[in-house]
């Protein structure tokens, strides 16, 4: 009888863990970054410099030495993140957009294979995940007031 109770508890735990894992996969990013040379522009993004834990325009970051995690609040989703460190940067691109990710870092230093320190971050967000933000002054991307 005790063996049956133990098996039932293990099965229940496995079901809960599987459901929790499915929920996490819908919002977490975990993408492989692309290395960008030099110091890419942050125009149109949320620039964080110096890189310290906190909340910035709907994006909360938690720094762990040379890596960091992020989560979003409200309707904010992240479409990409630039992580600058050393002479280059890592670009993390999320498709679909993400509400969280962990372990983001700057490119690795080829002399020791460890990530460079975090110089600055740039988050590109979209509040409703409809693609690129629109420019209200540009007639080719501005929403049509007659047909919102």
PDB file of C-alpha atoms in Angstrom:
ATOM      1  CA  UNK A   1       0.000   0.000   0.000  1.00  0.00           C
ATOM      2  CA  UNK A   2       2.841   2.421   0.836  1.00  0.00           C
ATOM      3  CA  UNK A   3       4.468   1.577  -2.482  1.00  0.00           C
ATOM      4  CA  UNK A   4       1.256   2.550  -4.345  1.00  0.00           C
ATOM      5  CA  UNK A   5       1.061   5.868  -2.465  1.00  0.00           C
ATOM      6  CA  UNK A   6       4.699   6.595  -3.294  1.00  0.00           C
ATOM      7  CA  UNK A   7       4.123   5.832  -7.001  1.00  0.00           C
ATOM      8  CA  UNK A   8       1.017   8.056  -7.018  1.00  0.00           C
ATOM      9  CA  UNK A   9       2.986  10.918  -5.468  1.00  0.00           C
ATOM     10  CA  UNK A  10       5.782  10.516  -8.024  1.00  0.00           C
ATOM     11  CA  UNK A  11       3.266  10.460 -10.888  1.00  0.00           C
ATOM     12  CA  UNK A  12       1.534  13.592  -9.564  1.00  0.00           C
ATOM     13  CA  UNK A  13       4.886  15.372  -9.264  1.00  0.00           C
ATOM     14  CA  UNK A  14       5.797  14.371 -12.833  1.00  0.00           C
ATOM     15  CA  UNK A  15       2.509  15.766 -14.174  1.00  0.00           C
ATOM     16  CA  UNK A  16       2.977  19.070 -12.315  1.00  0.00           C
ATOM     17  CA  UNK A  17       6.603  19.331 -13.459  1.00  0.00           C
ATOM     18  CA  UNK A  18       5.597  18.662 -17.072  1.00  0.00           C
ATOM     19  CA  UNK A  19       2.858  21.302 -16.948  1.00  0.00           C
ATOM     20  CA  UNK A  20       5.234  23.811 -15.334  1.00  0.00           C
ATOM     21  CA  UNK A  21       7.843  23.099 -18.007  1.00  0.00           C
ATOM     22  CA  UNK A  22       5.306  23.747 -20.774  1.00  0.00           C
ATOM     23  CA  UNK A  23       4.355  27.070 -19.168  1.00  0.00           C
ATOM     24  CA  UNK A  24       7.996  28.104 -18.964  1.00  0.00           C
ATOM     25  CA  UNK A  25       8.727  27.229 -22.574  1.00  0.00           C
ATOM     26  CA  UNK A  26       5.999  29.575 -23.771  1.00  0.00           C
ATOM     27  CA  UNK A  27       7.640  32.607 -22.201  1.00  0.00           C
ATOM     28  CA  UNK A  28      11.346  31.881 -21.891  1.00  0.00           C
ATOM     29  CA  UNK A  29      13.757  32.638 -24.689  1.00  0.00           C
ATOM     30  CA  UNK A  30      17.005  30.639 -24.395  1.00  0.00           C
ATOM     31  CA  UNK A  31      18.346  31.522 -27.838  1.00  0.00           C
ATOM     32  CA  UNK A  32      21.883  31.308 -29.185  1.00  0.00           C
ATOM     33  CA  UNK A  33      23.358  34.795 -29.638  1.00  0.00           C
ATOM     34  CA  UNK A  34      24.940  36.232 -32.776  1.00  0.00           C
ATOM     35  CA  UNK A  35      28.214  38.141 -32.298  1.00  0.00           C
ATOM     36  CA  UNK A  36      28.143  41.730 -33.589  1.00  0.00           C
ATOM     37  CA  UNK A  37      31.428  43.517 -34.164  1.00  0.00           C
ATOM     38  CA  UNK A  38      32.090  46.879 -32.580  1.00  0.00           C
ATOM     39  CA  UNK A  39      29.552  48.934 -30.667  1.00  0.00           C
ATOM     40  CA  UNK A  40      26.078  48.496 -32.234  1.00  0.00           C
ATOM     41  CA  UNK A  41      23.497  51.281 -31.985  1.00  0.00           C
ATOM     42  CA  UNK A  42      20.780  51.228 -29.343  1.00  0.00           C
ATOM     43  CA  UNK A  43      18.543  53.664 -31.223  1.00  0.00           C
ATOM     44  CA  UNK A  44      14.918  52.850 -30.482  1.00  0.00           C
ATOM     45  CA  UNK A  45      15.831  50.565 -27.584  1.00  0.00           C
ATOM     46  CA  UNK A  46      16.083  50.743 -23.803  1.00  0.00           C
ATOM     47  CA  UNK A  47      19.756  51.320 -22.965  1.00  0.00           C
ATOM     48  CA  UNK A  48      20.979  50.191 -19.547  1.00  0.00           C
ATOM     49  CA  UNK A  49      24.342  51.610 -18.524  1.00  0.00           C
ATOM     50  CA  UNK A  50      25.816  50.908 -16.030  1.00  0.00           C
ATOM     51  CA  UNK A  51      24.472  47.370 -15.868  1.00  0.00           C
ATOM     52  CA  UNK A  52      22.947  46.966 -12.406  1.00  0.00           C
ATOM     53  CA  UNK A  53      19.962  44.936 -11.233  1.00  0.00           C
ATOM     54  CA  UNK A  54      16.688  46.852 -11.433  1.00  0.00           C
ATOM     55  CA  UNK A  55      13.597  47.586 -13.513  1.00  0.00           C
ATOM     56  CA  UNK A  56      13.843  49.688 -16.669  1.00  0.00           C
ATOM     57  CA  UNK A  57      10.699  50.554 -18.691  1.00  0.00           C
ATOM     58  CA  UNK A  58       8.946  47.228 -18.052  1.00  0.00           C
ATOM     59  CA  UNK A  59      12.077  45.055 -18.131  1.00  0.00           C
ATOM     60  CA  UNK A  60      13.566  43.766 -14.867  1.00  0.00           C
ATOM     61  CA  UNK A  61      17.159  42.539 -14.947  1.00  0.00           C
ATOM     62  CA  UNK A  62      19.019  40.590 -12.291  1.00  0.00           C
ATOM     63  CA  UNK A  63      22.796  40.662 -12.662  1.00  0.00           C
ATOM     64  CA  UNK A  64      24.932  37.669 -11.621  1.00  0.00           C
ATOM     65  CA  UNK A  65      28.515  38.821 -12.224  1.00  0.00           C
ATOM     66  CA  UNK A  66      29.125  38.511 -15.972  1.00  0.00           C
ATOM     67  CA  UNK A  67      25.641  37.136 -16.776  1.00  0.00           C
ATOM     68  CA  UNK A  68      22.108  38.379 -16.214  1.00  0.00           C
ATOM     69  CA  UNK A  69      18.469  37.316 -16.404  1.00  0.00           C
ATOM     70  CA  UNK A  70      15.459  39.354 -17.482  1.00  0.00           C
ATOM     71  CA  UNK A  71      11.698  39.286 -16.988  1.00  0.00           C
ATOM     72  CA  UNK A  72       9.066  41.682 -18.259  1.00  0.00           C
ATOM     73  CA  UNK A  73       5.994  43.231 -16.676  1.00  0.00           C
ATOM     74  CA  UNK A  74       2.592  44.039 -18.121  1.00  0.00           C
ATOM     75  CA  UNK A  75       2.225  43.623 -21.875  1.00  0.00           C
ATOM     76  CA  UNK A  76       5.927  44.212 -22.556  1.00  0.00           C
ATOM     77  CA  UNK A  77       7.729  41.524 -24.554  1.00  0.00           C
ATOM     78  CA  UNK A  78      11.351  41.483 -25.692  1.00  0.00           C
ATOM     79  CA  UNK A  79      12.139  41.065 -29.384  1.00  0.00           C
ATOM     80  CA  UNK A  80      15.935  41.371 -29.062  1.00  0.00           C
ATOM     81  CA  UNK A  81      18.734  42.230 -26.639  1.00  0.00           C
ATOM     82  CA  UNK A  82      22.207  43.574 -27.372  1.00  0.00           C
ATOM     83  CA  UNK A  83      24.772  42.706 -24.692  1.00  0.00           C
ATOM     84  CA  UNK A  84      27.930  44.804 -25.077  1.00  0.00           C
ATOM     85  CA  UNK A  85      31.210  43.751 -23.520  1.00  0.00           C
ATOM     86  CA  UNK A  86      34.803  43.916 -24.725  1.00  0.00           C
ATOM     87  CA  UNK A  87      35.279  44.921 -28.368  1.00  0.00           C
ATOM     88  CA  UNK A  88      32.022  43.270 -29.564  1.00  0.00           C
ATOM     89  CA  UNK A  89      28.434  42.517 -28.554  1.00  0.00           C
ATOM     90  CA  UNK A  90      26.070  39.545 -28.466  1.00  0.00           C
ATOM     91  CA  UNK A  91      22.676  39.903 -30.149  1.00  0.00           C
ATOM     92  CA  UNK A  92      19.889  37.736 -28.732  1.00  0.00           C
ATOM     93  CA  UNK A  93      16.866  37.653 -31.084  1.00  0.00           C
ATOM     94  CA  UNK A  94      13.504  36.262 -29.903  1.00  0.00           C
ATOM     95  CA  UNK A  95      10.952  35.003 -32.407  1.00  0.00           C
ATOM     96  CA  UNK A  96       8.381  34.847 -31.008  1.00  0.00           C
ATOM     97  CA  UNK A  97       9.069  37.629 -28.538  1.00  0.00           C
ATOM     98  CA  UNK A  98       9.975  36.571 -24.988  1.00  0.00           C
ATOM     99  CA  UNK A  99       8.930  37.615 -21.498  1.00  0.00           C
ATOM    100  CA  UNK A 100      12.030  36.184 -19.815  1.00  0.00           C
ATOM    101  CA  UNK A 101      15.424  34.616 -20.360  1.00  0.00           C
ATOM    102  CA  UNK A 102      18.387  33.615 -18.226  1.00  0.00           C
ATOM    103  CA  UNK A 103      22.149  33.486 -18.553  1.00  0.00           C
ATOM    104  CA  UNK A 104      22.629  36.251 -21.115  1.00  0.00           C
ATOM    105  CA  UNK A 105      26.229  37.430 -21.452  1.00  0.00           C
ATOM    106  CA  UNK A 106      28.673  39.451 -23.527  1.00  0.00           C
ATOM    107  CA  UNK A 107      30.877  37.644 -26.070  1.00  0.00           C
ATOM    108  CA  UNK A 108      33.680  35.442 -24.768  1.00  0.00           C
ATOM    109  CA  UNK A 109      37.209  36.759 -24.467  1.00  0.00           C
ATOM    110  CA  UNK A 110      39.282  34.542 -26.811  1.00  0.00           C
ATOM    111  CA  UNK A 111      42.250  34.713 -24.428  1.00  0.00           C
ATOM    112  CA  UNK A 112      40.452  32.886 -21.608  1.00  0.00           C
ATOM    113  CA  UNK A 113      37.055  31.749 -23.052  1.00  0.00           C
ATOM    114  CA  UNK A 114      35.250  33.668 -20.294  1.00  0.00           C
ATOM    115  CA  UNK A 115      32.651  36.325 -21.123  1.00  0.00           C
ATOM    116  CA  UNK A 116      33.766  39.946 -21.109  1.00  0.00           C
ATOM    117  CA  UNK A 117      32.257  42.149 -18.397  1.00  0.00           C
ATOM    118  CA  UNK A 118      28.875  43.746 -19.058  1.00  0.00           C
ATOM    119  CA  UNK A 119      29.460  47.215 -20.534  1.00  0.00           C
ATOM    120  CA  UNK A 120      25.846  48.043 -21.405  1.00  0.00           C
ATOM    121  CA  UNK A 121      22.608  46.407 -22.523  1.00  0.00           C
ATOM    122  CA  UNK A 122      20.016  47.407 -25.069  1.00  0.00           C
ATOM    123  CA  UNK A 123      16.507  45.927 -24.968  1.00  0.00           C
ATOM    124  CA  UNK A 124      14.139  46.179 -27.910  1.00  0.00           C
ATOM    125  CA  UNK A 125      10.562  45.639 -26.794  1.00  0.00           C
ATOM    126  CA  UNK A 126       7.084  45.511 -28.226  1.00  0.00           C
ATOM    127  CA  UNK A 127       4.098  45.929 -25.950  1.00  0.00           C
ATOM    128  CA  UNK A 128       1.726  43.904 -28.113  1.00  0.00           C
ATOM    129  CA  UNK A 129       4.105  41.658 -30.106  1.00  0.00           C
ATOM    130  CA  UNK A 130       2.964  42.907 -33.512  1.00  0.00           C
ATOM    131  CA  UNK A 131       6.449  43.247 -34.958  1.00  0.00           C
ATOM    132  CA  UNK A 132       8.487  46.404 -35.489  1.00  0.00           C
ATOM    133  CA  UNK A 133       7.337  49.548 -33.665  1.00  0.00           C
ATOM    134  CA  UNK A 134       5.582  52.093 -35.838  1.00  0.00           C
ATOM    135  CA  UNK A 135       6.630  55.704 -36.323  1.00  0.00           C
ATOM    136  CA  UNK A 136       3.574  57.999 -36.059  1.00  0.00           C
ATOM    137  CA  UNK A 137       5.338  60.566 -38.324  1.00  0.00           C
ATOM    138  CA  UNK A 138       6.041  58.051 -41.107  1.00  0.00           C
ATOM    139  CA  UNK A 139       2.985  57.550 -43.376  1.00  0.00           C
ATOM    140  CA  UNK A 140       4.250  54.113 -44.459  1.00  0.00           C
ATOM    141  CA  UNK A 141       4.257  52.715 -40.900  1.00  0.00           C
ATOM    142  CA  UNK A 142       1.798  54.936 -39.013  1.00  0.00           C
ATOM    143  CA  UNK A 143      -1.532  53.323 -38.093  1.00  0.00           C
ATOM    144  CA  UNK A 144      -4.472  54.438 -40.224  1.00  0.00           C
ATOM    145  CA  UNK A 145      -6.808  56.424 -37.916  1.00  0.00           C
ATOM    146  CA  UNK A 146      -9.776  55.370 -40.104  1.00  0.00           C
ATOM    147  CA  UNK A 147      -8.886  51.692 -39.771  1.00  0.00           C
ATOM    148  CA  UNK A 148      -7.031  51.125 -36.470  1.00  0.00           C
TER     149      UNK A 148
END
